[in-house]
Short mmCIF file of C-alpha atoms in Angstrom, two decimals:
data_model
loop_
_atom_site.label_atom_id
_atom_site.label_comp_id
_atom_site.label_asym_id
_atom_site.label_seq_id
_atom_site.Cartn_x
_atom_site.Cartn_y
_atom_site.Cartn_z
CA UNK A 1 0.00 0.00 0.00
CA UNK A 2 1.52 3.36 -1.02
CA UNK A 3 2.40 5.83 1.70
CA UNK A 4 -0.26 8.47 2.30
CA UNK A 5 0.60 12.02 1.28
CA UNK A 6 -1.08 15.23 2.38
CA UNK A 7 -1.50 18.50 0.51
CA UNK A 8 -2.23 21.68 2.49
CA UNK A 9 -5.06 23.82 1.13
CA UNK A 10 -4.85 27.34 2.57
CA UNK A 11 -6.79 30.55 2.15
CA UNK A 12 -5.80 33.85 3.76
CA UNK A 13 -8.09 36.58 5.07
CA UNK A 14 -6.37 39.93 5.61
CA UNK A 15 -7.64 43.08 7.32
CA UNK A 16 -5.82 46.30 6.38
CA UNK A 17 -6.54 49.65 8.01
CA UNK A 18 -6.98 52.23 5.27
CA UNK A 19 -5.22 55.60 5.51
CA UNK A 20 -7.90 58.25 6.02
CA UNK A 21 -8.32 61.35 8.14
CA UNK A 22 -11.70 60.35 9.54
CA UNK A 23 -13.65 57.16 10.17
CA UNK A 24 -15.70 55.29 7.61
CA UNK A 25 -19.16 56.53 8.64
CA UNK A 26 -18.49 59.66 10.72
CA UNK A 27 -16.09 62.60 11.08
CA UNK A 28 -14.25 61.26 14.17
CA UNK A 29 -10.44 61.12 13.93
CA UNK A 30 -8.79 57.81 13.09
CA UNK A 31 -6.08 58.46 15.70
CA UNK A 32 -6.33 55.31 17.83
CA UNK A 33 -3.43 56.43 20.06
CA UNK A 34 -5.52 59.19 21.64
CA UNK A 35 -6.66 58.77 25.28
CA UNK A 36 -9.20 55.96 25.56
CA UNK A 37 -12.73 56.72 24.39
CA UNK A 38 -12.04 60.28 23.23
CA UNK A 39 -12.37 59.88 19.44
CA UNK A 40 -15.95 58.63 19.53
CA UNK A 41 -19.42 59.96 18.73
CA UNK A 42 -23.04 58.70 18.60
CA UNK A 43 -22.42 57.19 15.13
CA UNK A 44 -19.34 55.23 16.34
CA UNK A 45 -21.32 53.91 19.29
CA UNK A 46 -24.52 53.25 17.37
CA UNK A 47 -26.65 55.38 19.67
CA UNK A 48 -30.38 55.66 18.82
CA UNK A 49 -31.14 58.26 16.16
CA UNK A 50 -27.57 58.45 14.77
CA UNK A 51 -27.13 57.89 11.04
CA UNK A 52 -23.95 56.83 9.18
CA UNK A 53 -22.59 58.66 6.15
CA UNK A 54 -20.04 56.92 3.92
CA UNK A 55 -16.62 58.60 3.78
CA UNK A 56 -15.63 59.30 0.15
CA UNK A 57 -11.91 58.96 0.99
CA UNK A 58 -12.49 55.42 2.26
CA UNK A 59 -14.05 54.45 -1.07
CA UNK A 60 -11.09 55.85 -3.02
CA UNK A 61 -8.57 54.06 -0.81
CA UNK A 62 -10.57 50.86 -1.29
CA UNK A 63 -10.44 51.31 -5.07
CA UNK A 64 -6.67 51.88 -4.96
CA UNK A 65 -6.22 48.74 -2.85
CA UNK A 66 -8.30 46.71 -5.29
CA UNK A 67 -6.31 48.00 -8.26
CA UNK A 68 -3.06 47.10 -6.48
CA UNK A 69 -4.34 43.51 -6.26
CA UNK A 70 -5.32 43.35 -9.95
CA UNK A 71 -9.01 43.37 -9.00
CA UNK A 72 -11.93 44.65 -11.01
CA UNK A 73 -14.03 47.39 -9.39
CA UNK A 74 -17.75 46.72 -8.93
CA UNK A 75 -20.02 49.45 -10.32
CA UNK A 76 -22.50 48.74 -7.50
CA UNK A 77 -21.91 47.38 -4.00
CA UNK A 78 -23.91 47.16 -0.78
CA UNK A 79 -23.33 47.35 2.96
CA UNK A 80 -24.76 44.83 5.42
CA UNK A 81 -25.15 44.47 9.16
CA UNK A 82 -23.25 41.50 10.56
CA UNK A 83 -24.84 40.72 13.91
CA UNK A 84 -22.92 39.34 16.85
CA UNK A 85 -22.53 40.29 20.49
CA UNK A 86 -19.15 41.08 21.98
CA UNK A 87 -17.94 43.87 24.31
CA UNK A 88 -15.84 45.58 21.61
CA UNK A 89 -18.90 46.04 19.35
CA UNK A 90 -21.21 48.66 20.89
CA UNK A 91 -23.83 48.47 18.11
CA UNK A 92 -24.36 44.74 18.42
CA UNK A 93 -23.53 44.54 14.72
CA UNK A 94 -20.66 45.42 12.38
CA UNK A 95 -21.32 47.31 9.14
CA UNK A 96 -19.55 45.46 6.35
CA UNK A 97 -19.94 44.42 2.73
CA UNK A 98 -20.99 40.86 2.06
CA UNK A 99 -22.58 39.53 -1.14
CA UNK A 100 -21.87 42.69 -3.15
CA UNK A 101 -18.28 43.83 -2.33
CA UNK A 102 -16.46 46.79 -3.86
CA UNK A 103 -14.13 44.59 -5.98
CA UNK A 104 -14.30 41.47 -8.10
CA UNK A 105 -11.63 38.82 -8.63
CA UNK A 106 -7.93 39.66 -8.63
CA UNK A 107 -4.60 37.92 -8.01
CA UNK A 108 -1.10 38.17 -6.54
CA UNK A 109 1.89 36.42 -8.09
CA UNK A 110 4.24 34.50 -5.79
CA UNK A 111 6.80 31.72 -6.10
CA UNK A 112 5.88 28.19 -5.11
CA UNK A 113 8.22 26.04 -3.02
CA UNK A 114 10.02 24.96 -6.20
CA UNK A 115 10.69 28.54 -7.26
CA UNK A 116 8.08 28.61 -10.02
CA UNK A 117 5.80 31.63 -10.43
CA UNK A 118 2.16 31.03 -9.55
CA UNK A 119 -0.98 33.11 -8.99
CA UNK A 120 -2.83 33.30 -5.71
CA UNK A 121 -6.35 34.36 -6.65
CA UNK A 122 -8.05 37.10 -4.67
CA UNK A 123 -11.74 36.26 -4.32
CA UNK A 124 -12.72 39.80 -3.39
CA UNK A 125 -11.99 42.85 -1.27
CA UNK A 126 -14.72 44.48 0.80
CA UNK A 127 -14.96 47.55 3.00
CA UNK A 128 -16.02 47.47 6.63
CA UNK A 129 -15.67 49.22 9.97
CA UNK A 130 -13.26 48.08 12.67
CA UNK A 131 -14.38 47.23 16.19
CA UNK A 132 -13.10 48.54 19.53
CA UNK A 133 -10.11 47.15 21.39
CA UNK A 134 -10.05 45.22 24.65
CA UNK A 135 -7.34 45.73 27.26
CA UNK A 136 -6.85 43.08 29.94
CA UNK A 137 -5.39 43.56 33.42
CA UNK A 138 -3.01 40.58 33.24
CA UNK A 139 0.68 41.54 33.33
CA UNK A 140 1.24 40.18 29.83
CA UNK A 141 -1.89 41.89 28.47
CA UNK A 142 -3.59 38.59 27.67
CA UNK A 143 -7.16 37.63 28.48
CA UNK A 144 -5.95 34.44 30.14
CA UNK A 145 -5.25 35.18 33.80
CA UNK A 146 -6.79 38.69 33.76
CA UNK A 147 -9.12 39.81 36.57
CA UNK A 148 -10.53 42.77 34.67
CA UNK A 149 -10.97 43.81 31.04
CA UNK A 150 -11.46 47.33 29.69
CA UNK A 151 -12.79 48.45 26.32
CA UNK A 152 -11.58 51.41 24.26
CA UNK A 153 -13.94 52.44 21.44
CA UNK A 154 -11.49 54.80 19.68
CA UNK A 155 -10.90 52.13 17.04
CA UNK A 156 -14.62 51.64 16.37
CA UNK A 157 -15.44 52.82 12.86
CA UNK A 158 -11.88 53.08 11.55
CA UNK A 159 -11.98 51.90 7.92
CA UNK A 160 -10.80 48.44 6.95
CA UNK A 161 -10.32 46.60 3.70
CA UNK A 162 -10.80 42.85 4.13
CA UNK A 163 -9.06 40.85 1.42
CA UNK A 164 -10.11 37.22 0.97
CA UNK A 165 -8.00 34.86 -1.11
CA UNK A 166 -9.02 31.66 -2.81
CA UNK A 167 -7.54 28.50 -1.20
CA UNK A 168 -4.56 28.55 -3.58
CA UNK A 169 -1.78 28.75 -0.97
CA UNK A 170 0.02 25.42 -0.54
CA UNK A 171 2.53 26.04 2.27
CA UNK A 172 3.38 28.31 5.16
CA UNK A 173 6.22 29.82 3.15
CA UNK A 174 3.88 30.63 0.26
CA UNK A 175 1.49 32.27 2.73
CA UNK A 176 4.24 34.58 3.99
CA UNK A 177 5.30 35.55 0.45
CA UNK A 178 1.66 36.23 -0.45
CA UNK A 179 1.00 38.57 2.49
CA UNK A 180 4.43 40.21 2.09
CA UNK A 181 3.89 40.92 -1.61
CA UNK A 182 0.34 42.10 -0.96
CA UNK A 183 1.50 44.46 1.79
CA UNK A 184 4.16 46.04 -0.42
CA UNK A 185 1.66 46.59 -3.23
CA UNK A 186 -0.86 48.26 -0.92
CA UNK A 187 1.84 50.56 0.50
CA UNK A 188 2.90 51.56 -3.03
CA UNK A 189 -0.73 52.36 -3.91
CA UNK A 190 -0.87 54.87 -1.04
CA UNK A 191 -4.04 53.32 0.38
CA UNK A 192 -2.40 52.38 3.69
CA UNK A 193 0.94 52.54 5.48
CA UNK A 194 0.33 48.94 6.65
CA UNK A 195 2.52 49.25 9.75
CA UNK A 196 2.34 45.85 11.44
CA UNK A 197 3.60 47.16 14.78
CA UNK A 198 0.60 49.50 14.90
CA UNK A 199 -1.90 46.75 14.11
CA UNK A 200 -2.64 48.05 10.60
CA UNK A 201 -2.56 44.53 9.15
CA UNK A 202 -4.13 41.46 10.70
CA UNK A 203 -4.56 38.08 9.09
CA UNK A 204 -6.42 34.81 9.58
CA UNK A 205 -5.64 31.54 7.84
CA UNK A 206 -8.15 28.91 6.72
CA UNK A 207 -6.29 25.60 6.71
CA UNK A 208 -7.45 22.16 5.54
CA UNK A 209 -5.70 19.03 4.30
CA UNK A 210 -6.25 16.85 1.24
CA UNK A 211 -5.12 13.23 1.58
CA UNK A 212 -3.92 11.10 -1.33
CA UNK A 213 -6.60 8.52 -0.48
CA UNK A 214 -9.31 11.03 -1.40
CA UNK A 215 -10.19 12.21 2.10
CA UNK A 216 -10.56 15.92 2.88
CA UNK A 217 -10.17 17.40 6.32
CA UNK A 218 -12.56 20.13 7.36
CA UNK A 219 -11.49 23.76 7.20
CA UNK A 220 -10.06 25.31 10.37
CA UNK A 221 -9.81 29.08 10.79
CA UNK A 222 -6.71 30.18 12.74
CA UNK A 223 -6.79 33.65 14.32
CA UNK A 224 -4.59 35.99 16.40
CA UNK A 225 -1.55 36.20 14.12
CA UNK A 226 -0.02 39.66 14.01
CA UNK A 227 3.36 39.08 12.36
CA UNK A 228 4.70 37.24 9.32
CA UNK A 229 6.64 34.88 11.58
CA UNK A 230 3.53 34.11 13.64
CA UNK A 231 1.58 33.39 10.45
CA UNK A 232 4.26 30.97 9.24
CA UNK A 233 4.55 29.17 12.59
CA UNK A 234 0.80 28.91 13.09
CA UNK A 235 0.20 27.40 9.65
CA UNK A 236 3.09 24.95 10.06
CA UNK A 237 1.69 23.84 13.43
CA UNK A 238 -1.84 23.47 12.08
CA UNK A 239 -0.66 21.42 9.08
CA UNK A 240 1.14 19.00 11.40
CA UNK A 241 -1.82 18.83 13.80
CA UNK A 242 -4.37 18.07 11.09
CA UNK A 243 -2.08 15.57 9.34
CA UNK A 244 -1.61 13.68 12.61
CA UNK A 245 -5.38 13.53 13.21
CA UNK A 246 -6.07 12.21 9.70
CA UNK A 247 -3.28 9.61 9.91
CA UNK A 248 -4.88 8.34 13.11
CA UNK A 249 -8.30 8.20 11.46
CA UNK A 250 -9.64 11.00 13.67
CA UNK A 251 -11.94 13.79 12.58
CA UNK A 252 -10.78 17.35 11.99
CA UNK A 253 -13.43 19.63 13.46
CA UNK A 254 -14.52 22.70 11.53
CA UNK A 255 -13.77 25.34 14.13
CA UNK A 256 -12.02 28.58 14.91
CA UNK A 257 -8.68 28.17 16.69
CA UNK A 258 -6.56 30.71 18.54
CA UNK A 259 -2.80 30.95 17.91
CA UNK A 260 -0.75 31.18 21.11
CA UNK A 261 2.54 32.63 19.96
CA UNK A 262 4.29 32.12 23.31
CA UNK A 263 3.47 28.39 23.40
CA UNK A 264 3.62 27.87 19.64
CA UNK A 265 0.27 26.06 19.47
CA UNK A 266 -3.31 26.61 18.34
CA UNK A 267 -6.19 25.99 20.74
CA UNK A 268 -9.97 25.72 20.19
CA UNK A 269 -11.80 29.03 20.37
CA UNK A 270 -15.31 28.31 19.14
CA UNK A 271 -17.15 25.94 16.84
CA UNK A 272 -17.65 27.47 13.41
CA UNK A 273 -21.07 29.07 13.05
CA UNK A 274 -23.25 28.09 10.10
CA UNK A 275 -26.33 30.28 10.48
CA UNK A 276 -26.86 33.40 8.38
CA UNK A 277 -26.42 36.62 10.34
CA UNK A 278 -26.39 39.37 7.70
CA UNK A 279 -29.07 41.87 6.72
CA UNK A 280 -28.78 44.77 4.28
CA UNK A 281 -27.81 47.99 6.09
CA UNK A 282 -31.02 50.10 5.91
CA UNK A 283 -29.28 53.42 6.67
CA UNK A 284 -26.84 53.33 3.74
CA UNK A 285 -27.77 53.48 0.04
CA UNK A 286 -25.99 51.31 -2.56
CA UNK A 287 -22.45 52.45 -3.38
CA UNK A 288 -22.25 53.43 -7.06
CA UNK A 289 -18.80 53.72 -8.64
CA UNK A 290 -18.59 55.11 -12.17
CA UNK A 291 -15.96 54.12 -14.72
CA UNK A 292 -14.78 57.73 -14.73
CA UNK A 293 -14.09 57.45 -10.98
CA UNK A 294 -12.16 54.22 -11.50
CA UNK A 295 -10.13 55.79 -14.31
CA UNK A 296 -9.17 58.71 -12.04
CA UNK A 297 -7.90 56.23 -9.43
CA UNK A 298 -6.00 54.22 -12.08
CA UNK A 299 -4.19 57.40 -13.08
CA UNK A 300 -2.84 57.67 -9.52
CA UNK A 301 -1.45 54.13 -9.44
CA UNK A 302 2.36 53.90 -9.48
CA UNK A 303 4.42 51.05 -10.86
CA UNK A 304 4.04 48.14 -8.45
CA UNK A 305 7.11 46.93 -6.49
CA UNK A 306 7.35 43.45 -8.01
CA UNK A 307 6.96 44.91 -11.52
CA UNK A 308 9.63 47.49 -10.68
CA UNK A 309 11.99 44.80 -9.35
CA UNK A 310 11.51 42.74 -12.52
CA UNK A 311 12.38 45.82 -14.60
CA UNK A 312 15.56 46.43 -12.57
CA UNK A 313 16.64 42.84 -13.20
CA UNK A 314 15.78 42.68 -16.91
CA UNK A 315 16.80 46.20 -18.00
CA UNK A 316 19.73 46.95 -15.70
CA UNK A 317 21.02 43.53 -14.71
CA UNK A 318 20.61 44.13 -10.99
CA UNK A 319 20.66 40.91 -8.90
CA UNK A 320 17.18 39.83 -7.86
CA UNK A 321 17.91 39.93 -4.12
CA UNK A 322 19.22 43.51 -4.42
CA UNK A 323 16.23 44.60 -6.52
CA UNK A 324 13.84 43.14 -3.93
CA UNK A 325 15.57 45.02 -1.09
CA UNK A 326 15.46 48.36 -2.92
CA UNK A 327 11.84 48.07 -4.06
CA UNK A 328 10.66 47.05 -0.60
CA UNK A 329 10.50 50.79 0.19
CA UNK A 330 8.87 53.05 -2.42
CA UNK A 331 10.93 56.05 -1.32
CA UNK A 332 14.18 54.06 -1.43
CA UNK A 333 13.36 52.93 -4.97
CA UNK A 334 12.71 56.56 -5.96
CA UNK A 335 16.07 57.58 -4.48
CA UNK A 336 17.83 54.81 -6.40
CA UNK A 337 16.21 55.79 -9.70
CA UNK A 338 17.21 59.42 -9.09
CA UNK A 339 20.84 58.25 -8.67
CA UNK A 340 20.67 56.42 -11.99
CA UNK A 341 19.08 59.43 -13.67
CA UNK A 342 22.00 61.51 -12.37
CA UNK A 343 24.45 59.28 -14.24
CA UNK A 344 25.39 56.48 -11.81
CA UNK A 345 25.86 52.96 -13.10
CA UNK A 346 22.64 51.14 -12.02
CA UNK A 347 24.36 48.01 -10.70
CA UNK A 348 27.00 49.98 -8.81
CA UNK A 349 24.42 52.40 -7.41
CA UNK A 350 22.17 49.56 -6.28
CA UNK A 351 25.00 47.94 -4.31
CA UNK A 352 25.99 51.22 -2.67
CA UNK A 353 22.40 51.80 -1.60
CA UNK A 354 21.97 48.26 -0.34
CA UNK A 355 25.19 48.34 1.68
CA UNK A 356 26.23 51.87 2.63
CA UNK A 357 22.96 53.80 2.52
CA UNK A 358 20.94 51.17 4.36
CA UNK A 359 23.81 50.71 6.82
CA UNK A 360 23.81 54.33 7.98
CA UNK A 361 20.01 54.46 7.97
CA UNK A 362 19.84 51.41 10.23
CA UNK A 363 22.67 52.59 12.49
CA UNK A 364 21.00 55.96 12.98
CA UNK A 365 17.41 54.64 12.97
CA UNK A 366 16.48 56.86 10.03
CA UNK A 367 14.14 56.51 7.08
CA UNK A 368 15.24 57.30 3.55
CA UNK A 369 13.10 60.45 3.74
CA UNK A 370 15.47 61.63 6.53
CA UNK A 371 18.60 60.96 4.45
CA UNK A 372 20.23 64.32 3.67
CA UNK A 373 22.63 63.18 0.95
CA UNK A 374 21.15 64.11 -2.42
CA UNK A 375 20.89 61.36 -5.07
CA UNK A 376 23.10 63.48 -7.35
CA UNK A 377 25.81 63.54 -4.68
CA UNK A 378 25.79 59.77 -4.25
CA UNK A 379 25.74 59.36 -8.04
CA UNK A 380 28.88 61.51 -8.32
CA UNK A 381 30.64 59.39 -5.69
CA UNK A 382 29.62 56.11 -7.36
CA UNK A 383 30.84 57.38 -10.73
CA UNK A 384 34.25 58.41 -9.37
CA UNK A 385 34.76 55.02 -7.76
CA UNK A 386 33.52 53.33 -10.94
CA UNK A 387 35.97 55.38 -13.06
CA UNK A 388 38.85 54.48 -10.75
CA UNK A 389 39.46 58.09 -9.70
CA UNK A 390 39.16 57.03 -6.07
CA UNK A 391 39.31 53.54 -4.58
CA UNK A 392 36.40 51.70 -3.02
CA UNK A 393 38.03 52.10 0.40
CA UNK A 394 38.36 55.82 -0.15
CA UNK A 395 34.82 55.95 -1.47
CA UNK A 396 33.44 54.53 1.78
CA UNK A 397 35.48 57.06 3.76
CA UNK A 398 34.12 59.86 1.56
CA UNK A 399 30.58 58.55 1.95
CA UNK A 400 30.77 58.46 5.76
CA UNK A 401 32.21 61.98 5.88
CA UNK A 402 29.55 63.38 3.53
CA UNK A 403 26.81 61.71 5.59
CA UNK A 404 28.16 63.06 8.88
CA UNK A 405 28.83 66.59 7.60
CA UNK A 406 26.26 67.00 4.83
CA UNK A 407 29.06 68.09 2.49
CA UNK A 408 29.48 67.69 -1.28
CA UNK A 409 32.01 65.38 -2.86
CA UNK A 410 34.61 67.96 -3.99
CA UNK A 411 34.69 69.55 -0.54
CA UNK A 412 35.02 66.14 1.10
CA UNK A 413 37.81 64.87 -1.17
CA UNK A 414 39.77 68.05 -0.48
CA UNK A 415 39.12 67.90 3.27
CA UNK A 416 40.30 64.27 3.49
CA UNK A 417 43.39 64.96 1.38
CA UNK A 418 42.51 62.33 -1.19
CA UNK A 419 44.43 62.41 -4.48
CA UNK A 420 42.05 61.42 -7.24
CA UNK A 421 43.60 58.77 -9.44
CA UNK A 422 45.40 57.34 -6.40
CA UNK A 423 49.08 56.95 -5.57
CA UNK A 424 50.84 55.91 -8.80
CA UNK A 425 54.19 55.97 -10.59
CA UNK A 426 57.36 56.90 -8.71
CA UNK A 427 55.45 57.74 -5.53
CA UNK A 428 54.01 54.22 -5.40
CA UNK A 429 57.37 52.60 -6.25
CA UNK A 430 59.09 54.57 -3.47
CA UNK A 431 56.53 53.31 -0.92
CA UNK A 432 56.95 49.72 -2.14
CA UNK A 433 60.74 49.89 -1.89
CA UNK A 434 60.44 51.33 1.63
CA UNK A 435 58.09 48.50 2.71
CA UNK A 436 60.32 45.79 1.18
CA UNK A 437 63.43 47.28 2.78
CA UNK A 438 61.69 47.24 6.18
CA UNK A 439 60.77 43.55 5.81
CA UNK A 440 63.90 41.69 4.49
CA UNK A 441 62.85 38.38 6.07
CA UNK A 442 59.55 38.45 4.17
CA UNK A 443 61.36 39.26 0.92
CA UNK A 444 63.81 36.37 1.48
CA UNK A 445 60.96 33.90 2.06
CA UNK A 446 59.24 34.98 -1.14
CA UNK A 447 62.44 34.77 -3.23
CA UNK A 448 63.30 31.33 -1.80
CA UNK A 449 60.04 29.95 -3.16
CA UNK A 450 58.55 29.13 0.24
CA UNK A 451 55.55 31.43 -0.20
CA UNK A 452 53.56 28.82 -2.11
CA UNK A 453 50.12 30.32 -1.31
CA UNK A 454 51.17 33.92 -1.78
CA UNK A 455 50.42 34.91 1.82
CA UNK A 456 53.66 36.87 2.18
CA UNK A 457 52.96 38.80 -1.03
CA UNK A 458 49.50 39.69 0.29
CA UNK A 459 51.15 40.76 3.56
CA UNK A 460 53.35 43.22 1.68
CA UNK A 461 50.38 44.44 -0.36
CA UNK A 462 48.50 45.15 2.85
CA UNK A 463 51.41 47.19 4.23
CA UNK A 464 51.64 49.22 1.01
CA UNK A 465 47.89 49.90 0.96
CA UNK A 466 48.15 51.05 4.57
CA UNK A 467 51.03 53.41 3.72
CA UNK A 468 49.04 54.87 0.80
CA UNK A 469 45.99 55.24 3.06
CA UNK A 470 43.97 53.24 0.57
CA UNK A 471 44.72 55.66 -2.25
CA UNK A 472 46.48 53.12 -4.47
CA UNK A 473 44.62 50.66 -6.64
CA UNK A 474 44.99 47.12 -5.22
CA UNK A 475 45.61 45.58 -8.66
CA UNK A 476 48.39 48.07 -9.45
CA UNK A 477 49.95 47.48 -6.02
CA UNK A 478 49.93 43.71 -6.54
CA UNK A 479 51.57 44.00 -9.97
CA UNK A 480 54.16 46.50 -8.76
CA UNK A 481 55.19 44.37 -5.77
CA UNK A 482 55.43 41.25 -7.93
CA UNK A 483 57.75 43.15 -10.25
CA UNK A 484 59.78 44.63 -7.39
CA UNK A 485 60.51 41.32 -5.66
CA UNK A 486 62.00 39.89 -8.87
#
């Protein structure tokens, strides 16, 4: 009997907080960091007599998000009331879109576990309001072990886009690439900053298993994952758990499970509900989106990060891993392209940005928007290193000085006493002769043929480079020493 094999079948549901000045159905601020229960009003709280009014900015951010995911935009969509009772929902229902969402099908391209490109289909994106937030008295902030819980309604009514994929994801790694790619695209669109540390992106995973003997396990929804690492670990755990149950002939219950990141396990939360709990929202008319409106939003869409990275690779020959790093930040990509436009070699500029620029940004906890060095200045430095006017070692010294002092390249080269073109000719030969004369034992070992691996030659080269303060070209130094020791 052949060994049983199992194929994971995974769908991802993502909530993204849209970037707007006010909430989805009222004029309250979306600042959730304000003192508890200060950015609220009768509409947020669903008080009797209050009426919602749809925020136009929310609709436009929803359209941009849909376009970033290759979705079609629905000319007509509806809002519904989703009824359930929980302390963070003062209305007793959540206003959301259900059967008639703002977008139709879309997709995100990722790589499967074999490195092949595949599409993860997006079933739809719909708009909805967020709920309040609960704060528990336990020292770790968890519900478990807390004596008291408090509710803050500031978050109620902040606008969300919920993005529901088809069950096309086949591994935990694929899931992470999907949400990572999706996040970058949404950021590029301008619809949201998607800062994970601020809770702007939350995801749930629907996981089931298909067995080679034809059996299917029931779908399990895993919640409470707030980082890419947590998503990966939770899916990996759930795949193993369900596989073990099916191998033992046990039933996989269709339920909602809670991910405990500290323990690295999922635990039952509630049995999945099957009854219908939606009614059309009577206080909101249908949302009508004209083609003209969609076209205006399309005109605002920038080149997407994965498309941009592919262009860097195909047109400029930039390594894929470098292109991915640069395009991860829209502003960093713009800075890089400005360097190229200023005359820098694209490959050289990309490596300088990946190494030196990102190094000083990380060391000083800065964003690229805080970086004072103009792209034209970095382009001039890259070009001089590329042309051999100054060495790579000198270039890094110049870069650090320009960053620290906000100076231009000519001023910096003069200040550091760097001779463009390096130490050459008689000056270089004099330094080499001085180094050789100071190390007769090394010279004797080289001439006797004992320096089989060339370590002694490299030792002399290092001394010469030190004497020239990095201003000589390493290749010229190596050739000159080899000639001198003859």
